[in-house]
Coordinates of C-alpha atoms in Angstrom, one line a residue:
Chain A
M1 CA -27.1 -2.9 -13.8
S2 CA -29.4 -5.8 -13.2
G3 CA -33.1 -6.3 -12.5
P4 CA -35.8 -4.0 -13.8
S5 CA -34.8 -0.3 -13.9
T6 CA -36.8 2.1 -11.8
Y7 CA -35.4 5.2 -13.5
N8 CA -38.1 7.6 -14.7
P9 CA -36.8 10.5 -16.8
K10 CA -38.9 13.6 -16.2
S11 CA -37.6 16.5 -18.3
G12 CA -37.4 16.4 -22.1
F13 CA -33.6 16.6 -21.9
E14 CA -33.4 13.6 -19.6
K15 CA -35.7 11.6 -22.0
W16 CA -33.5 12.7 -24.9
I17 CA -30.3 11.5 -23.2
D18 CA -31.9 8.3 -21.9
A19 CA -32.9 7.3 -25.4
R20 CA -29.4 7.8 -26.7
L21 CA -26.9 7.1 -23.8
P22 CA -28.7 5.9 -20.7
L23 CA -25.9 6.9 -18.4
P24 CA -28.2 8.7 -15.9
R25 CA -30.3 5.5 -15.8
L26 CA -27.2 3.5 -15.0
M27 CA -26.2 5.9 -12.2
H28 CA -29.7 6.0 -10.8
D29 CA -30.0 2.2 -10.7
T30 CA -26.6 1.5 -9.3
M31 CA -26.0 4.4 -6.8
Q32 CA -29.5 5.5 -5.8
T33 CA -32.3 2.9 -5.8
F34 CA -30.1 -0.2 -5.7
P35 CA -31.7 -2.5 -3.1
T36 CA -29.1 -3.2 -0.4
P37 CA -29.4 -5.5 2.6
R38 CA -30.5 -3.5 5.5
N39 CA -28.1 -5.1 7.9
L40 CA -24.7 -4.1 6.4
N41 CA -22.2 -3.1 9.2
I42 CA -19.1 -1.0 9.4
W43 CA -17.0 -3.6 7.5
Y44 CA -19.1 -3.1 4.4
T45 CA -18.0 0.6 4.1
F46 CA -14.5 -0.3 2.9
G47 CA -15.6 -0.8 -0.8
G48 CA -16.4 2.9 -0.9
I49 CA -13.3 3.8 1.1
L50 CA -11.2 1.8 -1.5
T51 CA -12.7 3.7 -4.4
F52 CA -11.7 6.9 -2.6
C53 CA -8.2 5.6 -2.1
L54 CA -7.8 4.8 -5.8
M55 CA -9.0 8.3 -6.8
V56 CA -6.6 9.9 -4.3
Q57 CA -3.7 7.9 -5.7
I58 CA -4.5 8.7 -9.3
V59 CA -5.0 12.5 -8.7
T60 CA -1.8 12.9 -6.6
G61 CA 0.1 10.6 -8.9
I62 CA -0.8 12.6 -12.0
V63 CA 0.4 15.8 -10.2
L64 CA 3.6 14.1 -9.0
A65 CA 4.3 12.9 -12.6
M66 CA 4.4 16.6 -13.7
H67 CA 7.5 17.1 -11.6
Y68 CA 9.2 13.7 -11.4
V69 CA 12.0 12.7 -13.8
A70 CA 12.3 9.0 -14.6
N71 CA 16.1 8.9 -15.1
A72 CA 18.5 7.0 -12.9
G73 CA 20.7 10.1 -12.6
L74 CA 18.0 12.6 -11.9
A75 CA 15.1 10.6 -10.2
F76 CA 16.3 10.9 -6.6
D77 CA 17.0 14.7 -6.9
S78 CA 13.7 15.3 -8.6
V79 CA 11.9 13.7 -5.7
E80 CA 13.8 15.9 -3.3
K81 CA 12.8 18.9 -5.5
I82 CA 9.2 17.9 -5.2
M83 CA 9.7 17.8 -1.4
R84 CA 11.5 21.2 -1.1
D85 CA 10.7 23.4 -4.1
V86 CA 7.4 22.4 -5.7
N87 CA 4.5 24.3 -4.2
Y88 CA 2.7 21.8 -2.0
G89 CA 4.9 19.1 -3.4
W90 CA 5.6 17.7 0.0
L91 CA 1.8 17.4 0.6
M92 CA 1.2 15.6 -2.7
R93 CA 4.1 13.2 -2.2
F94 CA 3.2 12.4 1.5
V95 CA -0.5 11.9 0.5
H96 CA 0.6 9.6 -2.3
A97 CA 3.1 7.6 -0.3
N98 CA 0.9 7.2 2.8
G99 CA -2.1 6.8 0.5
A100 CA -0.5 3.5 -0.7
S101 CA -0.4 2.2 2.8
M102 CA -3.9 3.4 3.6
F103 CA -5.1 1.7 0.3
F104 CA -3.6 -1.6 1.5
L105 CA -4.9 -1.2 5.0
A106 CA -8.4 -0.8 3.6
V107 CA -8.0 -3.7 1.1
Y108 CA -6.9 -6.1 3.8
I109 CA -9.9 -5.2 6.0
H110 CA -12.1 -5.6 2.9
M111 CA -10.7 -9.0 2.1
F112 CA -10.9 -10.4 5.6
R113 CA -14.5 -9.1 5.7
G114 CA -15.2 -11.1 2.5
L115 CA -13.6 -14.1 4.0
Y116 CA -15.4 -13.9 7.3
Y117 CA -18.9 -13.4 5.9
G118 CA -18.3 -15.9 3.0
S119 CA -18.8 -13.3 0.3
Y120 CA -16.8 -15.4 -2.2
K121 CA -19.4 -18.2 -2.3
A122 CA -21.9 -18.8 -5.1
P123 CA -23.2 -16.8 -6.7
R124 CA -20.4 -14.2 -5.9
E125 CA -17.3 -16.1 -7.1
M126 CA -16.6 -13.7 -9.9
I127 CA -16.7 -10.7 -7.5
W128 CA -14.0 -12.4 -5.4
I129 CA -11.8 -13.4 -8.3
L130 CA -11.9 -9.9 -9.7
G131 CA -11.1 -8.6 -6.2
V132 CA -8.0 -10.8 -6.0
L133 CA -7.0 -9.6 -9.4
I134 CA -7.3 -6.0 -8.2
Y135 CA -5.2 -6.9 -5.2
L136 CA -2.5 -8.4 -7.5
L137 CA -2.5 -5.3 -9.7
M138 CA -2.3 -3.2 -6.5
M139 CA 0.8 -5.1 -5.4
A140 CA 2.4 -4.6 -8.8
T141 CA 1.6 -0.9 -8.9
A142 CA 2.9 -0.4 -5.4
F143 CA 6.1 -2.2 -6.2
F144 CA 6.7 -0.1 -9.3
G145 CA 5.9 3.1 -7.4
Y146 CA 8.3 2.2 -4.6
V147 CA 11.2 1.9 -7.1
L148 CA 10.6 5.4 -8.6
P149 CA 12.3 7.6 -5.8
W150 CA 15.5 5.6 -6.7
G151 CA 16.7 5.4 -3.1
Q152 CA 18.7 2.4 -1.7
M153 CA 15.5 0.5 -0.7
S154 CA 14.0 1.3 -4.1
F155 CA 16.9 -0.1 -6.0
W156 CA 17.5 -3.2 -3.9
G157 CA 13.8 -4.0 -3.6
A158 CA 13.6 -3.9 -7.4
T159 CA 16.7 -6.1 -7.6
V160 CA 15.3 -8.7 -5.3
I161 CA 11.8 -8.8 -6.7
T162 CA 12.9 -8.9 -10.4
N163 CA 15.3 -11.7 -9.5
L164 CA 12.4 -13.7 -8.3
F165 CA 11.7 -14.4 -12.0
S166 CA 15.3 -15.8 -12.4
A167 CA 14.1 -18.8 -10.3
I168 CA 12.1 -20.0 -13.2
P169 CA 13.9 -23.0 -14.8
V170 CA 15.6 -22.5 -18.2
V171 CA 14.1 -19.2 -19.2
G172 CA 14.3 -17.4 -15.9
G173 CA 17.5 -15.6 -16.5
H174 CA 16.2 -14.3 -19.9
I175 CA 13.0 -13.1 -18.3
A176 CA 15.0 -11.2 -15.7
T177 CA 17.2 -9.6 -18.4
W178 CA 14.1 -8.7 -20.4
L179 CA 12.5 -7.0 -17.3
W180 CA 15.7 -5.0 -16.6
G181 CA 16.6 -4.1 -20.2
D182 CA 20.2 -4.4 -19.0
F183 CA 22.5 -6.8 -17.1
A184 CA 21.1 -5.4 -13.8
V185 CA 18.4 -3.0 -12.5
G186 CA 19.3 0.4 -14.1
D187 CA 18.1 3.3 -16.0
A188 CA 16.1 1.2 -18.6
T189 CA 14.4 -0.5 -15.7
L190 CA 13.4 2.7 -14.0
N191 CA 11.9 4.1 -17.2
R192 CA 9.7 1.1 -17.9
F193 CA 8.6 0.9 -14.2
F194 CA 7.5 4.5 -14.4
S195 CA 5.5 3.8 -17.6
L196 CA 3.8 0.8 -15.9
H197 CA 3.3 2.6 -12.7
Y198 CA 1.3 5.3 -14.6
L199 CA -0.6 2.7 -16.6
L200 CA -1.7 0.1 -14.0
P201 CA -4.0 2.4 -11.8
F202 CA -6.2 2.9 -14.8
I203 CA -6.3 -0.9 -15.4
I204 CA -7.2 -1.2 -11.7
A205 CA -10.0 1.3 -12.2
G206 CA -11.3 -0.8 -15.1
V207 CA -11.3 -4.0 -13.1
V208 CA -13.0 -2.1 -10.2
G209 CA -15.7 -1.3 -12.7
L210 CA -16.1 -5.0 -13.5
H211 CA -15.9 -5.8 -9.7
I212 CA -18.9 -3.5 -9.1
W213 CA -20.7 -4.8 -12.1
A214 CA -20.3 -8.3 -10.9
L215 CA -21.5 -7.2 -7.4
H216 CA -24.6 -5.7 -8.8
V217 CA -25.8 -8.9 -10.5
P218 CA -26.5 -10.9 -7.2
G219 CA -26.3 -7.8 -5.0
N220 CA -24.5 -7.5 -1.7
N221 CA -23.8 -10.3 0.7
N222 CA -24.5 -9.4 4.3
P223 CA -23.3 -10.2 7.8
L224 CA -25.9 -13.0 8.1
G225 CA -24.8 -14.5 4.8
I226 CA -28.4 -15.4 3.9
D227 CA -30.1 -14.3 0.6
V228 CA -32.4 -11.4 0.3
N229 CA -36.0 -12.8 0.1
S230 CA -38.3 -9.8 0.1
P231 CA -38.2 -6.0 -0.3
Q232 CA -38.3 -5.7 3.6
D233 CA -34.8 -7.2 3.7
T234 CA -33.4 -4.2 1.8
V235 CA -33.1 -0.4 1.8
P236 CA -32.2 1.8 -1.1
F237 CA -28.5 2.5 -1.4
H238 CA -29.2 6.2 -1.2
P239 CA -29.5 7.8 1.3
Y240 CA -28.9 4.9 3.7
Y241 CA -25.5 3.6 2.6
T242 CA -24.3 6.8 0.9
V243 CA -24.5 8.4 4.3
K244 CA -23.1 5.4 6.2
D245 CA -20.2 5.2 3.7
A246 CA -19.5 8.9 4.0
F247 CA -19.4 8.8 7.7
Y248 CA -16.9 6.0 8.0
L249 CA -14.9 7.6 5.1
C250 CA -14.6 10.7 7.3
L251 CA -13.2 8.6 10.1
F252 CA -10.8 6.9 7.7
V253 CA -9.6 10.2 6.3
I254 CA -8.9 11.5 9.8
L255 CA -6.6 8.5 10.3
F256 CA -5.1 9.1 6.8
A257 CA -4.5 12.8 7.6
G258 CA -3.0 11.8 11.0
F259 CA -0.2 9.9 9.2
V260 CA 0.3 12.5 6.5
F261 CA 0.6 15.5 8.8
Y262 CA 2.0 14.0 12.0
A263 CA 4.0 10.9 11.0
P264 CA 4.5 11.1 7.2
D265 CA 7.5 8.8 7.3
F266 CA 5.9 6.2 9.6
F267 CA 5.6 3.6 6.9
G268 CA 8.8 4.7 5.1
N269 CA 12.3 3.2 5.4
P270 CA 15.2 5.6 6.3
D271 CA 17.5 3.8 3.8
N272 CA 15.4 5.2 1.0
Y273 CA 16.7 8.7 1.8
Q274 CA 20.0 7.5 0.5
P275 CA 20.4 7.6 -3.3
A276 CA 20.6 4.2 -5.0
N277 CA 24.0 2.6 -5.0
P278 CA 24.4 -0.5 -7.2
L279 CA 27.5 -1.6 -5.3
V280 CA 26.2 -1.6 -1.7
T281 CA 23.2 -3.6 -0.5
P282 CA 21.7 -2.2 2.8
P283 CA 22.2 -4.6 5.7
D284 CA 18.5 -5.4 5.9
I285 CA 16.2 -5.3 2.9
V286 CA 12.7 -4.9 4.0
P287 CA 9.7 -4.5 1.7
E288 CA 6.8 -2.2 2.5
W289 CA 4.7 -3.5 5.3
Y290 CA 1.8 -4.8 3.2
L291 CA 4.1 -7.3 1.4
L292 CA 5.9 -8.5 4.5
P293 CA 3.8 -11.7 5.1
F294 CA 4.6 -12.9 1.6
Y295 CA 8.3 -11.9 2.0
A296 CA 8.4 -14.0 5.2
M297 CA 7.1 -17.0 3.3
L298 CA 9.7 -16.5 0.6
R299 CA 12.5 -16.5 3.2
S300 CA 11.2 -19.4 5.2
V301 CA 12.1 -21.8 2.4
P302 CA 15.8 -22.5 2.1
D303 CA 15.6 -23.2 -1.7
K304 CA 15.3 -20.5 -4.4
L305 CA 12.7 -22.0 -6.7
M306 CA 10.6 -23.5 -3.9
G307 CA 10.6 -20.2 -2.0
V308 CA 9.3 -18.4 -5.0
I309 CA 6.6 -21.1 -5.6
V310 CA 5.5 -21.0 -1.9
M311 CA 5.2 -17.2 -2.1
G312 CA 3.4 -17.2 -5.5
G313 CA 1.2 -20.0 -4.4
A314 CA 0.0 -18.0 -1.4
I315 CA -1.6 -15.6 -3.8
V316 CA -2.8 -18.1 -6.4
T317 CA -4.6 -19.9 -3.5
L318 CA -6.7 -16.8 -2.9
F319 CA -8.2 -17.2 -6.4
L320 CA -9.4 -20.8 -5.6
I321 CA -11.1 -20.0 -2.2
P322 CA -14.6 -20.2 -3.7
W323 CA -14.0 -23.9 -4.5
L324 CA -12.0 -24.7 -1.4
D325 CA -14.7 -23.8 1.0
T326 CA -17.2 -26.7 1.1
S327 CA -19.7 -25.3 3.6
P328 CA -23.2 -24.3 2.4
V329 CA -23.3 -21.6 5.1
R330 CA -21.7 -18.3 4.2
S331 CA -21.3 -16.3 7.3
C332 CA -18.9 -17.2 10.1
R333 CA -21.5 -16.0 12.6
F334 CA -23.1 -19.4 12.2
R335 CA -19.9 -21.4 11.8
P336 CA -18.6 -21.9 15.4
L337 CA -15.5 -23.9 14.2
M338 CA -14.6 -21.9 11.1
K339 CA -14.8 -18.6 13.1
Q340 CA -12.0 -19.8 15.3
F341 CA -9.8 -20.9 12.4
F342 CA -10.5 -17.6 10.7
W343 CA -9.2 -15.6 13.6
G344 CA -6.2 -18.0 13.7
L345 CA -5.5 -16.9 10.1
V346 CA -5.7 -13.2 11.0
V347 CA -3.2 -13.8 13.8
V348 CA -0.9 -15.9 11.5
C349 CA -0.9 -13.1 8.8
V350 CA 0.2 -10.6 11.5
V351 CA 2.9 -13.0 12.8
L352 CA 4.1 -13.6 9.2
G353 CA 4.3 -9.8 8.7
Y354 CA 6.3 -9.5 12.0
C355 CA 8.7 -12.3 10.8
G356 CA 9.1 -10.6 7.4
A357 CA 10.3 -7.4 9.1
Q358 CA 13.1 -9.2 11.1
S359 CA 16.5 -9.9 9.8
V360 CA 16.9 -13.4 8.4
D361 CA 18.8 -14.9 11.3
A362 CA 16.8 -13.1 14.0
V363 CA 16.0 -14.9 17.3
K364 CA 13.2 -13.4 19.4
F365 CA 12.2 -14.8 22.8
G366 CA 14.7 -17.6 22.3
I367 CA 12.9 -18.7 19.1
P368 CA 14.5 -18.5 15.6
M369 CA 12.1 -16.3 13.7
V370 CA 12.6 -18.4 10.5
W371 CA 10.9 -21.3 12.3
V372 CA 8.0 -19.2 13.4
A373 CA 7.6 -18.1 9.8
R374 CA 7.7 -21.8 8.7
I375 CA 5.0 -22.8 11.1
A376 CA 2.9 -19.7 10.2
S377 CA 3.3 -20.4 6.5
L378 CA 2.1 -24.0 7.1
Y379 CA -1.0 -22.7 8.8
Y380 CA -1.7 -20.3 6.0
Y381 CA -1.6 -23.1 3.4
G382 CA -3.3 -25.5 5.8
F383 CA -6.2 -23.1 6.4
F384 CA -7.1 -22.8 2.8
W385 CA -6.2 -26.3 1.5
V386 CA -7.1 -28.5 4.5
I387 CA -9.2 -26.7 7.1
M388 CA -11.5 -25.0 4.7
P389 CA -12.6 -28.2 2.8
L390 CA -12.7 -30.4 6.0
V391 CA -14.5 -28.0 8.3
G392 CA -17.2 -27.5 5.7
W393 CA -17.9 -31.2 5.9
F394 CA -17.7 -31.8 9.6
E395 CA -18.9 -28.6 11.2
T396 CA -22.5 -28.3 12.4
P397 CA -23.6 -24.8 11.7
K398 CA -25.9 -22.8 14.0
P399 CA -29.5 -22.4 12.8
L400 CA -29.9 -19.5 10.3
P401 CA -32.5 -16.8 10.8
A402 CA -35.5 -16.9 8.5
S403 CA -34.9 -13.6 6.9
I404 CA -32.7 -10.5 7.2
A405 CA -35.8 -8.4 8.2
Q406 CA -36.7 -10.9 11.0
S407 CA -33.2 -10.9 12.3
V408 CA -32.9 -7.1 12.3
L409 CA -36.4 -6.0 13.3
G410 CA -37.6 -9.0 15.4
D411 CA -40.5 -11.3 14.6
S412 CA -43.4 -8.9 15.2
A413 CA -41.9 -5.9 13.4
A414 CA -41.0 -8.1 10.4
A415 CA -44.6 -9.4 10.3
A416 CA -46.0 -5.9 10.6
A417 CA -43.9 -4.8 7.6
E418 CA -45.3 -7.7 5.5
Chain B
M1 CA -2.1 -16.8 -40.9
G2 CA -3.7 -14.3 -38.6
A3 CA -1.8 -15.7 -35.6
V4 CA 1.5 -15.3 -37.5
G5 CA 0.6 -11.7 -38.2
V6 CA -0.2 -11.0 -34.6
A7 CA 3.0 -12.7 -33.5
M8 CA 5.0 -10.6 -36.0
V9 CA 3.5 -7.4 -34.7
A10 CA 3.8 -8.5 -31.0
W11 CA 7.5 -9.4 -31.2
P12 CA 8.9 -5.8 -31.7
L13 CA 6.7 -4.8 -28.8
I14 CA 8.1 -7.5 -26.6
D15 CA 11.7 -7.3 -27.8
Q16 CA 12.0 -3.6 -27.3
M17 CA 12.3 -4.4 -23.6
N18 CA 15.5 -6.5 -24.1
P19 CA 18.9 -4.9 -23.6
S20 CA 19.8 -2.9 -26.7
A21 CA 23.0 -3.6 -28.7
A22 CA 24.6 -0.7 -26.9
A23 CA 23.9 -2.3 -23.5
L24 CA 24.9 -5.8 -24.8
A25 CA 28.3 -4.7 -26.2
L26 CA 30.6 -6.5 -23.8
A27 CA 32.0 -3.8 -21.7
S28 CA 35.5 -4.6 -20.5
T29 CA 37.3 -2.9 -17.7
E30 CA 41.0 -2.8 -16.8
I31 CA 41.6 -2.8 -13.0
D32 CA 44.7 -2.0 -11.1
I33 CA 45.0 -4.4 -8.2
A34 CA 48.4 -3.4 -6.8
A35 CA 46.9 -1.6 -3.8
I36 CA 44.9 -4.6 -2.5
Q37 CA 46.5 -6.1 0.6
P38 CA 46.4 -9.8 1.6
G39 CA 43.0 -10.5 3.3
Q40 CA 41.4 -7.5 1.7
Q41 CA 38.6 -7.2 -0.9
I42 CA 37.9 -4.2 -3.1
V43 CA 34.7 -3.8 -5.0
F44 CA 34.8 -2.5 -8.5
K45 CA 32.0 -1.8 -11.0
W46 CA 31.6 -3.9 -14.1
R47 CA 28.6 -3.9 -16.4
G48 CA 26.7 -1.9 -13.7
Q49 CA 27.3 -4.7 -11.2
P50 CA 29.7 -5.1 -8.3
L51 CA 32.9 -7.0 -9.1
F52 CA 34.8 -8.5 -6.1
V53 CA 38.5 -8.7 -6.2
R54 CA 39.8 -10.4 -3.1
R55 CA 43.5 -11.1 -2.3
R56 CA 43.3 -14.3 -0.3
T57 CA 45.6 -15.2 2.6
P58 CA 47.3 -18.6 2.5
A59 CA 44.9 -19.7 5.3
E60 CA 41.9 -18.8 3.1
I61 CA 43.3 -20.6 0.1
A62 CA 44.0 -23.7 2.3
S63 CA 40.4 -23.7 3.6
A64 CA 39.0 -23.4 0.1
N65 CA 41.1 -26.4 -1.0
A66 CA 40.2 -28.5 2.0
V67 CA 36.6 -28.8 0.8
D68 CA 35.4 -32.0 -0.8
V69 CA 33.7 -30.9 -4.0
S70 CA 31.1 -33.7 -4.0
T71 CA 29.6 -32.2 -0.8
L72 CA 29.0 -28.8 -2.3
P73 CA 25.4 -27.7 -3.1
D74 CA 26.6 -26.5 -6.5
P75 CA 29.4 -28.8 -7.9
L76 CA 30.1 -26.6 -10.9
A77 CA 32.9 -24.0 -11.2
R78 CA 30.6 -21.3 -12.8
N79 CA 33.8 -19.9 -14.3
A80 CA 33.4 -18.0 -17.6
G81 CA 37.0 -18.9 -18.4
K82 CA 36.5 -22.7 -18.0
S83 CA 34.2 -25.2 -19.6
A84 CA 30.6 -25.3 -18.3
S85 CA 31.1 -28.7 -16.8
A86 CA 34.3 -27.8 -14.9
P87 CA 34.0 -29.0 -11.2
A88 CA 33.9 -26.4 -8.4
T89 CA 37.5 -27.1 -7.2
D90 CA 39.3 -24.0 -6.0
A91 CA 41.8 -24.3 -8.8
D92 CA 38.9 -24.1 -11.4
R93 CA 37.6 -20.9 -9.8
V94 CA 40.8 -18.8 -10.1
V95 CA 43.6 -17.9 -12.5
K96 CA 46.1 -17.3 -9.7
P97 CA 45.2 -18.8 -6.3
E98 CA 46.0 -15.6 -4.4
W99 CA 43.4 -13.6 -6.5
L100 CA 39.7 -14.4 -6.4
V101 CA 37.7 -12.4 -8.9
L102 CA 33.9 -12.7 -8.7
V103 CA 30.7 -11.1 -9.9
G104 CA 29.4 -9.7 -6.5
V105 CA 25.8 -10.7 -7.1
C106 CA 24.2 -13.2 -4.9
T107 CA 22.8 -16.0 -7.1
H108 CA 19.6 -16.1 -5.0
L109 CA 18.0 -12.7 -5.5
G110 CA 20.8 -10.4 -6.6
C111 CA 21.9 -8.7 -3.4
T112 CA 25.6 -7.8 -2.8
P113 CA 27.0 -10.2 -0.2
T114 CA 29.2 -8.8 2.6
V115 CA 32.8 -10.0 2.8
S116 CA 34.0 -11.9 5.8
T117 CA 37.3 -11.1 7.5
P118 CA 38.9 -12.7 10.6
A119 CA 38.2 -9.4 12.5
M120 CA 34.6 -9.1 11.3
P121 CA 33.3 -12.6 10.4
E122 CA 30.2 -12.9 8.1
G123 CA 28.6 -16.3 7.8
D124 CA 30.0 -19.6 8.8
F125 CA 32.5 -20.3 6.0
G126 CA 34.9 -17.3 6.0
G127 CA 33.8 -16.0 2.6
W128 CA 30.7 -13.9 2.3
L129 CA 27.3 -13.6 3.8
C130 CA 24.3 -12.2 1.9
H131 CA 22.3 -10.3 4.4
C132 CA 19.1 -10.3 2.3
H133 CA 18.2 -14.0 2.8
G134 CA 21.2 -15.6 4.6
S135 CA 23.2 -17.3 1.8
M136 CA 26.7 -18.1 3.0
Y137 CA 29.7 -18.5 0.6
D138 CA 33.2 -19.9 1.4
T139 CA 36.6 -18.4 0.6
S140 CA 36.3 -19.6 -3.0
G141 CA 32.9 -17.9 -3.4
R142 CA 31.0 -21.2 -3.5
I143 CA 27.6 -21.5 -2.0
R144 CA 27.6 -23.5 1.2
K145 CA 24.4 -22.7 3.1
G146 CA 21.2 -20.8 2.4
P147 CA 18.8 -20.4 -0.5
A148 CA 21.2 -19.4 -3.2
P149 CA 21.3 -22.2 -5.9
Q150 CA 24.7 -21.4 -7.5
N151 CA 28.3 -20.4 -6.7
L152 CA 29.2 -16.8 -7.2
A153 CA 30.0 -16.4 -10.9
V154 CA 33.6 -15.9 -12.1
P155 CA 33.7 -13.4 -14.9
P156 CA 35.9 -13.7 -17.9
Y157 CA 39.2 -12.0 -17.0
A158 CA 42.9 -12.2 -17.7
F159 CA 46.1 -10.9 -16.0
L160 CA 47.8 -8.1 -18.1
S161 CA 50.6 -8.0 -15.6
D162 CA 51.1 -9.0 -12.0
T163 CA 49.1 -6.0 -10.8
R164 CA 46.6 -5.4 -13.6
I165 CA 43.7 -7.4 -14.8
K166 CA 41.2 -7.0 -17.7
V167 CA 37.7 -8.1 -17.0
G168 CA 35.2 -8.8 -19.8

């Protein structure tokens, strides 16, 4: 996609195509010869894994849509029909439902990877911004999808999330009504959510295309966070990284299959096996695990509008990271202070997730969980808005290696390769 | 000119998501409340939403009247049958003090709050507790503690007889 193309069409047919639609050239340059830093580790395989996850969700989703009925009176039963009557329907649904969790597991690893190795810094800001956009689209898609089985948690999750918009001053109530198409979540809501749930994955696929395009302009960052200087620093994408990605994808699929076949309801909520009842709210409304940290932030603020702002701000903040980090050094390998704060953030996100799963007045180990969530939310914001800018100014980074080749191969081997 | 054209084309695409005239037609429901015992609440359905009808005990009415309105988080009655600026006194929240009729939708994020009874208390104020995010309402359905910004709404309703009300 960038740099001089090395594609050399051989047959007459290839030349004919290349002169009219150079798609083989594009594939050759991006997936075969693309120069990739030679030191990428396991954490760099999740981009490929995520592409796989998106494809699995789209394929199983199209199949499920052939049997699902988006009607408040029929939706729950149609899902049960998929589980009991449709040939392999249970497999399609469990792959789709667990696939969402696997997708988020992979995306969180992918995001923390980017954060640790400073992959959001110049010249890769656009890759990061597009990535956060994909993450946002994923959350919307997952939310719409969770509503479709029309169980108790589907219905009340939809109620709570759409009511978030009613916190907006003046027009909030109108926006909520507009989203519902009624006075409350109901049949009209379910139908439009199904429409959007079918649409958004294809939007995601489009933004993924942009994400990869933006990636192929500067090329991959790497665990050292230093630029590629010479051809010795890189290896061709194929076969080196196609094989590496495929190997770790296999391990990932084993984990995926483990959930699908041995614990298919591990991530599910038993309340969602009850049909939606607009008159009874389940005692504890819990979102899917991947949204829990944000849910904990929402609940930690005892004011409706402020709670929504704190939760939304946590995601908006992610877009601004490229400009909040002031350090010229990318990788945390050479940032002794930032490395510790980074792991602090990982712990805080897990703690927030734990708090989000507890009931609102829970007390664990003698500590009210709402206060734990408050302190954790403070660290989350503090990390991005205070620690990131300040540490960049005050930290003394460790010396950077001269080149990727020297770091990987040692001085003499790098010299011999010259 | 072009912008006006775009806006005119966009509006039907946006407005189609709003409730249709059929959904907007003010549905009204007649409810028989004869069977409700003092201290009991029964939940009905109105406009697809839960409707609380609670027959209050003298003690519950007294505790609702004992509150100083100026100390409430939301000082407005939120009663469709009163003016928008009516204060949140208990008298402005009811038609007959014994009967409290409310839209059972938490004003925070729309969950259905759980009713409090002396045998099974919910929240600190004897009214309702919303389990979703911990909003507590008193025996007049007024918000007292937690993230909800407003008192539980009082729908438009009238007594057709001593044991029958018409809501909507």
